[in-house]
Tab-separated table of C-alpha atoms in Angstrom:
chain	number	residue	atom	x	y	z
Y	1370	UNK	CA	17.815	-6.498	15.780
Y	1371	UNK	CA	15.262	-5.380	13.213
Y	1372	UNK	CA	11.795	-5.666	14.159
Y	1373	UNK	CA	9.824	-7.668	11.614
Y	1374	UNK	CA	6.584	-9.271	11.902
Y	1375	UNK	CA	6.094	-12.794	9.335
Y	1376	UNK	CA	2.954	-15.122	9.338
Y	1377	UNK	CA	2.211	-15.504	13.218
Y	1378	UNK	CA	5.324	-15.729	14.662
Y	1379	UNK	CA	7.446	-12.640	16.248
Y	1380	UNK	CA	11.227	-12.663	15.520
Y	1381	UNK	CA	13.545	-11.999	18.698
Y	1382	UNK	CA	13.215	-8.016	19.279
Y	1383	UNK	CA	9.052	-8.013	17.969
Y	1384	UNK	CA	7.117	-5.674	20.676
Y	1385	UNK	CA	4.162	-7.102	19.346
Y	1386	UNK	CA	1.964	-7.854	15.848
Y	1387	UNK	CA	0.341	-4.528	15.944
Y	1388	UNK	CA	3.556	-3.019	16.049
Y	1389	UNK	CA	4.365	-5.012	12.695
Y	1390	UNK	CA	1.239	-4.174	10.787
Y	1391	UNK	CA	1.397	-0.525	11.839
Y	1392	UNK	CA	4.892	-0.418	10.662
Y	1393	UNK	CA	4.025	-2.190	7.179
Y	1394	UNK	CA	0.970	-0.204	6.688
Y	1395	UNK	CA	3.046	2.963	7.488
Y	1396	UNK	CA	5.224	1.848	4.986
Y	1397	UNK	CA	2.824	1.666	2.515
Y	1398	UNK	CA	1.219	5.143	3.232
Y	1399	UNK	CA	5.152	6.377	2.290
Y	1400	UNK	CA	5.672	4.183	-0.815
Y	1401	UNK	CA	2.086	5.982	-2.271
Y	1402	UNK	CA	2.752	9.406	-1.097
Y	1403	UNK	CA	6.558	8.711	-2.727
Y	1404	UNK	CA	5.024	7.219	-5.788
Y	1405	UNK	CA	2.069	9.903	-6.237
Y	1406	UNK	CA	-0.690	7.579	-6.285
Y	1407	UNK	CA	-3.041	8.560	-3.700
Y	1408	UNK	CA	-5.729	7.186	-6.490
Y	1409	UNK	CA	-8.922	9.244	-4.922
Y	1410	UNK	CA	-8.464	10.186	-1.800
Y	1411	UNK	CA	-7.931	13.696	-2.504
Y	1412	UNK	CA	-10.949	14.009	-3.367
Y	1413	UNK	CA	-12.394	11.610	-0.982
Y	1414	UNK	CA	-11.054	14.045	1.792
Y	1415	UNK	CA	-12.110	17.269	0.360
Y	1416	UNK	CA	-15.583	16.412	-0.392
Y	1417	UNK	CA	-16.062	14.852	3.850
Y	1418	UNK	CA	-14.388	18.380	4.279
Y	1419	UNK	CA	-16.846	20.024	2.194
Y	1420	UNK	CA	-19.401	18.520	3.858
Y	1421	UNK	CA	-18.489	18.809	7.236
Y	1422	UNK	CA	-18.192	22.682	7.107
Y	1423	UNK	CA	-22.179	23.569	5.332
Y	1424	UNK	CA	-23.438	20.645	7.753
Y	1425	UNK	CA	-21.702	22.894	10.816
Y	1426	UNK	CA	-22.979	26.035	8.624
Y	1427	UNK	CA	-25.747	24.633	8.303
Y	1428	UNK	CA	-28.265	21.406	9.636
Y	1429	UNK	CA	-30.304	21.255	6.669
Y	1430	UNK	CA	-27.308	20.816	4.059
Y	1431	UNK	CA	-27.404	17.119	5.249
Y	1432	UNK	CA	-30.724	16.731	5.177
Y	1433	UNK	CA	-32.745	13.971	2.775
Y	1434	UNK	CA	-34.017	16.937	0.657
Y	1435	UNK	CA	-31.010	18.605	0.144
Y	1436	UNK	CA	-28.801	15.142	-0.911
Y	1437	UNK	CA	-31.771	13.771	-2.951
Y	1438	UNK	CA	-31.835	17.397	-5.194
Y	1439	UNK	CA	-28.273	17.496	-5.125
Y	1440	UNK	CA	-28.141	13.649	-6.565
Y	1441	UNK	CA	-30.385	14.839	-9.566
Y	1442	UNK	CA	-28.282	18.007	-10.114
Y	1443	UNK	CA	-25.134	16.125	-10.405
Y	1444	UNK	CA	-25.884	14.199	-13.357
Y	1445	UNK	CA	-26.059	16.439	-15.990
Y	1446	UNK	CA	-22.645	17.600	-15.320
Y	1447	UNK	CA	-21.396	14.717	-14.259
Y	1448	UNK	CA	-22.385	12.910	-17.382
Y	1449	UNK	CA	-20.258	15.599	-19.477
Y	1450	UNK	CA	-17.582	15.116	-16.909
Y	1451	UNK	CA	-17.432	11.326	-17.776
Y	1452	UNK	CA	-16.786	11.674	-21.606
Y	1453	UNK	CA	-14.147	14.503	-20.669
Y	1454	UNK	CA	-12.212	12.285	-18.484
Y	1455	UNK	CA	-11.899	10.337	-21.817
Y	1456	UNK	CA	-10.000	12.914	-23.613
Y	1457	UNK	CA	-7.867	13.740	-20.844
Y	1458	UNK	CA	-6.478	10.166	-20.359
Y	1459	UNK	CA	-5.126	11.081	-23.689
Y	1460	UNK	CA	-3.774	14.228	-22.920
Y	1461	UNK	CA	-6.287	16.351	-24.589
Y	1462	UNK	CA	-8.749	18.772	-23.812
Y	1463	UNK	CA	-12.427	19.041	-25.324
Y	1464	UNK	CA	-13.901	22.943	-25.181
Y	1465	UNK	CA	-17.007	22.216	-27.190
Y	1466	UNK	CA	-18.872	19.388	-24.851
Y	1467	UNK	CA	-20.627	22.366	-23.306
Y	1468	UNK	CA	-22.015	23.722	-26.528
Y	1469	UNK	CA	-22.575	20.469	-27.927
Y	1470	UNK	CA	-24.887	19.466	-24.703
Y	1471	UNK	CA	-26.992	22.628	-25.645
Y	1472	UNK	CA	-26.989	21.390	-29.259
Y	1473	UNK	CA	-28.274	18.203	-27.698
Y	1474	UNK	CA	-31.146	19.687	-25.864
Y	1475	UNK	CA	-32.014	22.187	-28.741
Y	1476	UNK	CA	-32.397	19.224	-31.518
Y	1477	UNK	CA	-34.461	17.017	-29.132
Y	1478	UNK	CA	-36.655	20.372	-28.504
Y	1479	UNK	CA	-36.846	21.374	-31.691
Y	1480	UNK	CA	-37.707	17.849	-33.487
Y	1481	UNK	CA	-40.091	16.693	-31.011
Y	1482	UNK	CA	-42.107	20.584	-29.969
Y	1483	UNK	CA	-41.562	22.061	-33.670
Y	1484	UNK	CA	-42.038	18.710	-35.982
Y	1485	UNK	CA	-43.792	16.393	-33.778
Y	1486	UNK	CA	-41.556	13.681	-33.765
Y	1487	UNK	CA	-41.656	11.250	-31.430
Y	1488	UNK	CA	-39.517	11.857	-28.420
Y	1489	UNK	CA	-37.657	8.317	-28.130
Y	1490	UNK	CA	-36.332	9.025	-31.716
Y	1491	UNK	CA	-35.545	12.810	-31.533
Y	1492	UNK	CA	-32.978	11.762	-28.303
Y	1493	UNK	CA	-31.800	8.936	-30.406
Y	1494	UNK	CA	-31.208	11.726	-33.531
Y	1495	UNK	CA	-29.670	14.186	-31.000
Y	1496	UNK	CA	-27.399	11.544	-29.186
Y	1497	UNK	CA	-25.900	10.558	-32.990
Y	1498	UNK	CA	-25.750	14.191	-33.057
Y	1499	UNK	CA	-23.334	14.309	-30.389
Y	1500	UNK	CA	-21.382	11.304	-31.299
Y	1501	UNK	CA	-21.290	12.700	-35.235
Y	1502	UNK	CA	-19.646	16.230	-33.793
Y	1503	UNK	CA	-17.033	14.989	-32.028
Y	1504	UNK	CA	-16.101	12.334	-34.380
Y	1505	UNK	CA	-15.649	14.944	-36.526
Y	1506	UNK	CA	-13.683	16.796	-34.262
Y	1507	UNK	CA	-11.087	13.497	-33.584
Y	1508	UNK	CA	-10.634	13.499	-37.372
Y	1509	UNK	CA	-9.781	16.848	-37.904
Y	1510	UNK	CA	-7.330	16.556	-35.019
Y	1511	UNK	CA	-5.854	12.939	-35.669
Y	1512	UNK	CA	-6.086	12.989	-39.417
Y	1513	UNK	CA	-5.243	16.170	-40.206
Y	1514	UNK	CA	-3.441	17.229	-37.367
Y	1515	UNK	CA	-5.050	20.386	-36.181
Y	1516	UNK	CA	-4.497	20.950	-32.154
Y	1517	UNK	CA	-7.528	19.854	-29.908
Y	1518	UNK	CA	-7.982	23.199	-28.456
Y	1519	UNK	CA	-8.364	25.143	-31.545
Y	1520	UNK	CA	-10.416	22.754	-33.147
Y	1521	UNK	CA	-12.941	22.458	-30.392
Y	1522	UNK	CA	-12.722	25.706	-29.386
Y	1523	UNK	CA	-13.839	26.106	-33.369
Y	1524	UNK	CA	-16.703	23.636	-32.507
Y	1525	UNK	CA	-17.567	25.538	-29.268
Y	1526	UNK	CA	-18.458	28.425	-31.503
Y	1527	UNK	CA	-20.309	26.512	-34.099
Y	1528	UNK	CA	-22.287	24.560	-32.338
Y	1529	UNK	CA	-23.205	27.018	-30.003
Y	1530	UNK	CA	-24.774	29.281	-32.760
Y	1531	UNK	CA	-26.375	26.611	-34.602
Y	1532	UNK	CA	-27.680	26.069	-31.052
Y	1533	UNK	CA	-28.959	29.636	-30.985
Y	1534	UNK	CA	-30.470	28.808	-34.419
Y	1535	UNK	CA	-32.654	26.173	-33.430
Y	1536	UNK	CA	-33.972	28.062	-30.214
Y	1537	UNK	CA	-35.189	30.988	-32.202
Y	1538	UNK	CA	-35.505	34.175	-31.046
Y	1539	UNK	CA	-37.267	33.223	-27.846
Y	1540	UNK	CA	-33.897	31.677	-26.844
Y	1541	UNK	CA	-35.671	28.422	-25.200
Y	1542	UNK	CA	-38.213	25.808	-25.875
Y	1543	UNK	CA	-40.568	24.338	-23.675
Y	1544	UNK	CA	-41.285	20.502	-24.231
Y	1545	UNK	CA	-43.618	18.119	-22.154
Y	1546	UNK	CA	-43.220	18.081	-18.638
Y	1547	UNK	CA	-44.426	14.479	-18.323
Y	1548	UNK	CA	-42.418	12.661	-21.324
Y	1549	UNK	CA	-39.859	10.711	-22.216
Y	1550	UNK	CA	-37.084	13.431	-21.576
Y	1551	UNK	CA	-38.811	15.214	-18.427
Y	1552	UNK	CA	-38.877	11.743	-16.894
Y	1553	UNK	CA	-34.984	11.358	-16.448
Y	1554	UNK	CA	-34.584	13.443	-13.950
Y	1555	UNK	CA	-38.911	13.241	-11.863
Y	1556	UNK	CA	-38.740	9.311	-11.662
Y	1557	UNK	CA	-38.167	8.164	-8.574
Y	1558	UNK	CA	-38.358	4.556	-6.862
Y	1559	UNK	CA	-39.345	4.463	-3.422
Y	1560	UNK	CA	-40.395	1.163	-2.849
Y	1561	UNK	CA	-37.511	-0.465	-0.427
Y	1562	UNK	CA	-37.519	-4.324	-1.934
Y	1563	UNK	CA	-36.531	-2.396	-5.032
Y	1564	UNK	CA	-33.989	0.340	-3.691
Y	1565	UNK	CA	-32.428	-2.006	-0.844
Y	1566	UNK	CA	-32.530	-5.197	-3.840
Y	1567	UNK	CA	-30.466	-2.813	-5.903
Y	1568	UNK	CA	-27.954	-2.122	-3.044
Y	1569	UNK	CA	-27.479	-5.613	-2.089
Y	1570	UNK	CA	-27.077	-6.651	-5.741
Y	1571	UNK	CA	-24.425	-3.840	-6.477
Y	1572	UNK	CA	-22.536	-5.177	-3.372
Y	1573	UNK	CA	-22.958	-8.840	-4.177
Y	1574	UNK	CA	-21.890	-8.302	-8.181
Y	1575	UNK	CA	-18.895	-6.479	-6.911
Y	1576	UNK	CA	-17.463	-8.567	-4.797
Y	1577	UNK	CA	-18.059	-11.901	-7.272
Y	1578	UNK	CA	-16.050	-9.575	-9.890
Y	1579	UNK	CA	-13.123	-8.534	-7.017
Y	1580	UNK	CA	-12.831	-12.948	-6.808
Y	1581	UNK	CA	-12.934	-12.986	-10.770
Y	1582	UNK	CA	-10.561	-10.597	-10.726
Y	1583	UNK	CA	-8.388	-11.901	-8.339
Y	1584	UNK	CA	-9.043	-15.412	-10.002
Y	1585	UNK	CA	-7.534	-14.331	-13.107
Y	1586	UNK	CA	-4.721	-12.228	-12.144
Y	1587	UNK	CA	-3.571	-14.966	-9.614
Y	1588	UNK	CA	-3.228	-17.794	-12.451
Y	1589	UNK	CA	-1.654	-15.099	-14.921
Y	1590	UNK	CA	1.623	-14.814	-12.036
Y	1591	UNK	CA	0.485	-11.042	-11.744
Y	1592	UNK	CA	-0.159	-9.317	-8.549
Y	1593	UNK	CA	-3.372	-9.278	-7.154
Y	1594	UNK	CA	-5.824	-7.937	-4.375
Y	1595	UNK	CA	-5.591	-9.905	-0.868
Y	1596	UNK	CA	-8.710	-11.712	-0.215
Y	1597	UNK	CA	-9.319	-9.395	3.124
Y	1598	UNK	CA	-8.864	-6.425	1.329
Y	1599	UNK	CA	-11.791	-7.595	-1.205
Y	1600	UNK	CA	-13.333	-7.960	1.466
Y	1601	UNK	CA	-12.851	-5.159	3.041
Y	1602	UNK	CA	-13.528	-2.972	0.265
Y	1603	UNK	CA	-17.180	-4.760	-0.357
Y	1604	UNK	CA	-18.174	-3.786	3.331
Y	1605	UNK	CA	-17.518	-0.403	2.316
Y	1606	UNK	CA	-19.474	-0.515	-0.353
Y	1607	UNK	CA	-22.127	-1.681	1.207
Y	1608	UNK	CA	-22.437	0.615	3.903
Y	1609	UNK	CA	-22.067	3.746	1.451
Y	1610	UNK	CA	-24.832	1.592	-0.727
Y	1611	UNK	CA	-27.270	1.379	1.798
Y	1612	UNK	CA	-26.921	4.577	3.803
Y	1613	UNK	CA	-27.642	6.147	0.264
Y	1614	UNK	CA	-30.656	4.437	-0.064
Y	1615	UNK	CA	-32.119	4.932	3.304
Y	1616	UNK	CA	-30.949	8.526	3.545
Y	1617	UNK	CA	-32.750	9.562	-0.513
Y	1618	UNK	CA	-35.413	6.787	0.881
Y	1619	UNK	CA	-36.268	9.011	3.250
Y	1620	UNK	CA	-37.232	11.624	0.639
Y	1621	UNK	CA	-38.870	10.585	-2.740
Y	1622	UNK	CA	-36.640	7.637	-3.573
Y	1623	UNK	CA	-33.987	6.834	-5.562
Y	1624	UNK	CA	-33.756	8.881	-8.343
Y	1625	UNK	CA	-33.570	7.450	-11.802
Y	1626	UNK	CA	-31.320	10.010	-13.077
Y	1627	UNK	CA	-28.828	8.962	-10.536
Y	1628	UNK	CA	-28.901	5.387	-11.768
Y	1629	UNK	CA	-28.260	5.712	-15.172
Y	1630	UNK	CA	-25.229	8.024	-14.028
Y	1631	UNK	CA	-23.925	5.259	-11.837
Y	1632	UNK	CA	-24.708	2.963	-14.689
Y	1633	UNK	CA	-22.553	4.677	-17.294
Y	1634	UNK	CA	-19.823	5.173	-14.806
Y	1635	UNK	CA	-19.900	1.683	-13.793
Y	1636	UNK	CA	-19.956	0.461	-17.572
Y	1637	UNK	CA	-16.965	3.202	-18.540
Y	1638	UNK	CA	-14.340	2.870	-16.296
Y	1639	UNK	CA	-14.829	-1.372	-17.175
Y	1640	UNK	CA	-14.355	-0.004	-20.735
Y	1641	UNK	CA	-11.229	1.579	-20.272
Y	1642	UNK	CA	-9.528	-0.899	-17.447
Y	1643	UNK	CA	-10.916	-4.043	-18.808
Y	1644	UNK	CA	-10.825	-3.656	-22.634
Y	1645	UNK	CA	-8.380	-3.175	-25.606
Y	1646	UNK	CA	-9.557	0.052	-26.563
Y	1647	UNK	CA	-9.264	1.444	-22.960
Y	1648	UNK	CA	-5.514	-0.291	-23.060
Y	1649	UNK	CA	-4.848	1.536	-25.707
Y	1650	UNK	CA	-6.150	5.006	-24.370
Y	1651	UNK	CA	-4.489	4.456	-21.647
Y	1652	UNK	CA	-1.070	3.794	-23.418
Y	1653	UNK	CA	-1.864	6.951	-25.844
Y	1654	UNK	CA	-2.031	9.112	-22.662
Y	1655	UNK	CA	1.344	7.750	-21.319
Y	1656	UNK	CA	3.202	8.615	-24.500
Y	1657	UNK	CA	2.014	8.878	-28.578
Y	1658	UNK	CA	5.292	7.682	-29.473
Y	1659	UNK	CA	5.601	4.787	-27.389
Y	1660	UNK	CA	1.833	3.946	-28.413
Y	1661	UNK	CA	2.639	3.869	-31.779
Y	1662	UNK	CA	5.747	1.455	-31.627
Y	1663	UNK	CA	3.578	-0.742	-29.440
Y	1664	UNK	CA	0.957	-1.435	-32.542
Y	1665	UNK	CA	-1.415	1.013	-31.586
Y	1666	UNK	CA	-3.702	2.966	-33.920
Y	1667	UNK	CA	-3.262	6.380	-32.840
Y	1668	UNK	CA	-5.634	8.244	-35.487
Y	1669	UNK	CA	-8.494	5.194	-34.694
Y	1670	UNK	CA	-8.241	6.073	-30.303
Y	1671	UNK	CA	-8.264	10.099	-31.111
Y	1672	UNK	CA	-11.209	9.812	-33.224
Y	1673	UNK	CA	-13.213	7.609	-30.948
Y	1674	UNK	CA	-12.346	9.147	-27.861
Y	1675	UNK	CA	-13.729	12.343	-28.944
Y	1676	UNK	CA	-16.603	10.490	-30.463
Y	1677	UNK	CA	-17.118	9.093	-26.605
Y	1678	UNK	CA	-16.816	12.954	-25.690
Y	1679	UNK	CA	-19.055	14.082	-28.082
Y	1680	UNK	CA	-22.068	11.329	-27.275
Y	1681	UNK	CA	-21.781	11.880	-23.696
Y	1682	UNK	CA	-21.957	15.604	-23.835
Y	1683	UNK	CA	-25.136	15.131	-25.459
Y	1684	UNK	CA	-26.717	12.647	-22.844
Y	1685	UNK	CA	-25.852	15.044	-20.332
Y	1686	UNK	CA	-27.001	17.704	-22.480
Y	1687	UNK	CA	-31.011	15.628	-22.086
Y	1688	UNK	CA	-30.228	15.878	-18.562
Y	1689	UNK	CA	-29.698	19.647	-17.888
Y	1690	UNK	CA	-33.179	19.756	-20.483
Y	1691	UNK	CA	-34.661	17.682	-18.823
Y	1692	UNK	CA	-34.324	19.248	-15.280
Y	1693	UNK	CA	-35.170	22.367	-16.781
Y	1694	UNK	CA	-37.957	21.068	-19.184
Y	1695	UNK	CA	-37.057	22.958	-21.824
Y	1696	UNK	CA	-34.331	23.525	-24.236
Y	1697	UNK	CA	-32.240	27.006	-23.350
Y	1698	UNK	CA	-29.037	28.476	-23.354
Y	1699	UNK	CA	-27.636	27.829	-20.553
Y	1700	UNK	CA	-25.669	25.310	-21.238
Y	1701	UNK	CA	-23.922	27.252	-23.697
Y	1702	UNK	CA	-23.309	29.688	-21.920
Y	1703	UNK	CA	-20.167	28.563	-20.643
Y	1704	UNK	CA	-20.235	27.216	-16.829
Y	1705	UNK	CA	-21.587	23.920	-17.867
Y	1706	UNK	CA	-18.111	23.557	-19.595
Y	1707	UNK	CA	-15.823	25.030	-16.847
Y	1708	UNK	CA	-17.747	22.661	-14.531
Y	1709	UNK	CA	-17.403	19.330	-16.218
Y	1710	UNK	CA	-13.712	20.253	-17.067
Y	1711	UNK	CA	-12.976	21.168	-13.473
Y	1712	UNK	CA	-14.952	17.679	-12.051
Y	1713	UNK	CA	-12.879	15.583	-14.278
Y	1714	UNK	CA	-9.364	17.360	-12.479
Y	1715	UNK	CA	-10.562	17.740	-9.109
Y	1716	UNK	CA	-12.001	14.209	-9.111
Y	1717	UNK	CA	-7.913	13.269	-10.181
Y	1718	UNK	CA	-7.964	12.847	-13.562
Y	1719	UNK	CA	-4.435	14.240	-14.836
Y	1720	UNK	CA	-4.341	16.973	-16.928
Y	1721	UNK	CA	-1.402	15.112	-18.790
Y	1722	UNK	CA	-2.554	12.056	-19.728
Y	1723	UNK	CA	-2.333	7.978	-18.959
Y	1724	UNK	CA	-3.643	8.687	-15.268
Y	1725	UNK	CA	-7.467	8.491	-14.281
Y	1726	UNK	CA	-10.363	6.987	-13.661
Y	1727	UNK	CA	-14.268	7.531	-14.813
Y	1728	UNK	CA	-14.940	8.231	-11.116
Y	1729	UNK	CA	-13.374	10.988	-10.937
Y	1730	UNK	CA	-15.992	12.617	-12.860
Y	1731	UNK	CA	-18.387	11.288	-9.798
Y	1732	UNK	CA	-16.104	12.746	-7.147
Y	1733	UNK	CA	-15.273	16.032	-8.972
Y	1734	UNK	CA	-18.688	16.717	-9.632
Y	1735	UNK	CA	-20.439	15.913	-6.061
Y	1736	UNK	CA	-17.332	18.591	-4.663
Y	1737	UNK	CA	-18.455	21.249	-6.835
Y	1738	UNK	CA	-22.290	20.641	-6.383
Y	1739	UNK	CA	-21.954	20.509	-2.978
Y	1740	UNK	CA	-20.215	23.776	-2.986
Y	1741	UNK	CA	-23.406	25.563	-4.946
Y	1742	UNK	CA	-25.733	23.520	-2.822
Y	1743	UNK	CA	-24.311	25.036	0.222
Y	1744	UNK	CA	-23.777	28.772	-1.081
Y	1745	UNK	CA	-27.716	28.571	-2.119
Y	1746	UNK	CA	-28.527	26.920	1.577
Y	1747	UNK	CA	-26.547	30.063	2.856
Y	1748	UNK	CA	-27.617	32.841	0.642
Y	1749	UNK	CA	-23.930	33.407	-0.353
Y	1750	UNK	CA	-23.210	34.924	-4.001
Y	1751	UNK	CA	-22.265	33.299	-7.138
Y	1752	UNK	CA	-19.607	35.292	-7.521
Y	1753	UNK	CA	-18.276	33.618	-4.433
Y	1754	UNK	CA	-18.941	30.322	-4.712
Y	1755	UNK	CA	-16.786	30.834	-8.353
Y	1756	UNK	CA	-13.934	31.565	-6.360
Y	1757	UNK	CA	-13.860	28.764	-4.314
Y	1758	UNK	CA	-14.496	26.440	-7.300
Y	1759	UNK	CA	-11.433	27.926	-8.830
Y	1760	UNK	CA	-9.566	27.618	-5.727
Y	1761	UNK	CA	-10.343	23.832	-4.859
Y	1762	UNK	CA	-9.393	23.742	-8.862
Y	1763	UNK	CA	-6.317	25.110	-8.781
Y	1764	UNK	CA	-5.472	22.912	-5.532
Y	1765	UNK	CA	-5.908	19.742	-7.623
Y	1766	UNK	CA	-3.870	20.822	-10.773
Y	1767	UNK	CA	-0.951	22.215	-8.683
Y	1768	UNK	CA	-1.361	18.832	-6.708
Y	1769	UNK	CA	-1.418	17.138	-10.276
Y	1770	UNK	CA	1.753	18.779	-11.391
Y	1771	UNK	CA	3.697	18.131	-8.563
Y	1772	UNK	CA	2.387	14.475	-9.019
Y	1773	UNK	CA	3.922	14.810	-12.777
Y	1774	UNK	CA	7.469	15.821	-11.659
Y	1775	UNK	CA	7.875	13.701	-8.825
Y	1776	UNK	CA	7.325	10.769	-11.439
Y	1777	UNK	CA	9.899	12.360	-14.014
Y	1778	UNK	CA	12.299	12.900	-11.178
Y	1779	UNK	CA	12.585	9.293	-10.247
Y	1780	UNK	CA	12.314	8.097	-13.532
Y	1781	UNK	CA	15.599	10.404	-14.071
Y	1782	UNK	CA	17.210	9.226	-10.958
């Protein structure tokens, strides 16, 4: 007879109830990996694999140093990352976010060094910027129908030179190392009421939302998270919460910087799972056609996604000024782009569309930081630690593919 495991009692043939829950939690492992939705723990895996191998390399790659600079370092990036994952849900790609985050930094420089304008309202002007470009860049794609990649890759090249313009011939501008802007990323809080407060209030607001959640979903006949899991899931939390705080406690603090990422993060991917708009993203990404038919403005998503693209490569634009303090061309040049492209992938956004989350740009971006944190710890190359970023790339979009036609093949079958 079938072994099966129900409520507390063992049918005839039952070895035991650990036998049943192994058995329906092996299950479960199968029905994901059949499905392709391992949700993050790709990434999950290869970043404790990451870190495992420069912490055996090296002691210090662990160290509270080491995690509290690489925290800071992420953001800029990772802030880029977040407005690409955007586009991608839709199935699109954006090439200019790296120019247009140089373009951010140059017009912040450049009104507040060069005209004196106070330095809340040249980040508000160069923010608007942002949001203005790639507006502009969603209409010429939704309205008139010119591809994505050649019109950003036409807005790569534009704003990069008016970029160049605004630098000068000195290529960079220094701005206050003690303002608004320089503050992002040297603000720290190290007083533990506040840091262990914040911890224990991102743990408690999560797990009220998991019940509202639940709440909701429950009444509406749809299915929903068990109350263990919830749980289980806020203990988690928790511990990852805290240990962060004691470990970059340890240090200066918690950075600022790596708040207001969290933050935006936190306040995105409610944005596109809770809202309309994110619905509708969502749906675009799974199918234009199907979209449309279903009442959804196509033009109206395009154009505001790539307005969403467009603001945040500008914030994250600030950033990379601001741990620099000064407006250059680096990022410009290139990498910044190739980096916040490749978080957004390796974190598990898809590449085609209607699958993703906002943390992937978190995930994506701490694996590839952690790989230049510990080349520089262990004097290794660039030109290696490229490689291996392209490698751990190519790993997730060959993963995502096969991902892709597994879903096609049983949606054939």
């Amino acid at each position: 007879m079938a072994v099966r495991w129900r409520g507390t009692r063992a049918r005839v043939g039952d070895a035991s109830p650990g036998t049943g829950r192994r058995r329906a939690l092996a299950g479960a492992v199968r029905r994901r990996l059949h499905e392709a939705e391992l949700g993050p723990a790709p990434a999950l895996l290869a970043l404790a694999v990451t870190w495992m191998v420069f912490q055996g390399l090296n002691d210090n790659f662990l160290s509270s140093r080491n995690l509290s600079v690489l925290s800071v370092d992420i953001v800029g990036t990772g802030m880029i990352a977040v407005g690409i994952v955007f586009v991608l849900l839709i199935g699109e790609i954006d090439l200019s976010v790296g120019s247009l985050a140089g373009l951010a930094g140059a017009l912040f420089a450049a009104l507040n060094v060069n005209l004196g304008m106070p330095e809340w309202l040249a980040v508000i002007i160069a923010v608007i910027c942002g949001a203005a470009a790639g507006a502009v860049h969603g209409f010429v794609f939704a309205k008139i129908g010119v591809p994505a990649f050649v019109v950003t890759l036409a807005g790569l090249l534009a704003w990069n030179g008016l970029m160049l313009y605004l630098l000068g011939p000195e290529s960079s501008i220094n701005f206050s190392d003690d303002g608004l802007v320089a503050m992002l990323t040297s603000r720290y809080f190290s007083a533990a009421v506040a840091t262990y407060g914040l911890a224990a209030l991102g743990s408690v607001a999560y797990l009220l939302l998991s019940y509202h959640d639940r709440r909701h979903r429950s009444a509406a006949g749809m299915p929903c998270r068990q109350v263990r899991e919830i749980w289980a899931r806020t203990a988690l939390l928790a511990v990852v919460a805290f240990a962060a705080v004691h470990v970059l406690g340890r240090f200066e603090g918690l950075p600022l910087a790596l708040l207001i990422f969290l933050g935006v993060i936190v306040a995105s991917d409610f944005f596109v799972r809770r809202t309309r708009y994110g619905r509708q993203v969502l749906a675009l990404g799974g199918g234009v056609e199907a979209a449309r038919r279903a009442g959804v403005d196509v033009a109206r998503v395009r154009i505001a996604v790539f307005l969403v693209s467009g603001a945040l490569a500008a914030v994250g634009g600030l950033f990379v000024a601001s741990r620099l303090t000064s407006a250059t061309t680096v990022p410009g040049s290139g990498m910044l782009l190739i980096n916040a492209i490749a978080a957004a992938v390796i974190g598990g956004t898809s590449l085609f569309g209607g699958r993703g989350s906002t943390w992937s740009a978190l995930l994506g971006v701490l694996i590839i930081q952690s790989i230049a944190s510990g080349m520089a710890l262990l004097g290794v190359e660039p030109a290696v630690q490229f490689m291996i970023t392209g490698g751990v790339l190519l790993t997730a979009v060959v993963f995502d593919s096969l991902a892709r036609r597994a879903v096609e093949a049983r949606g054939r079958a």
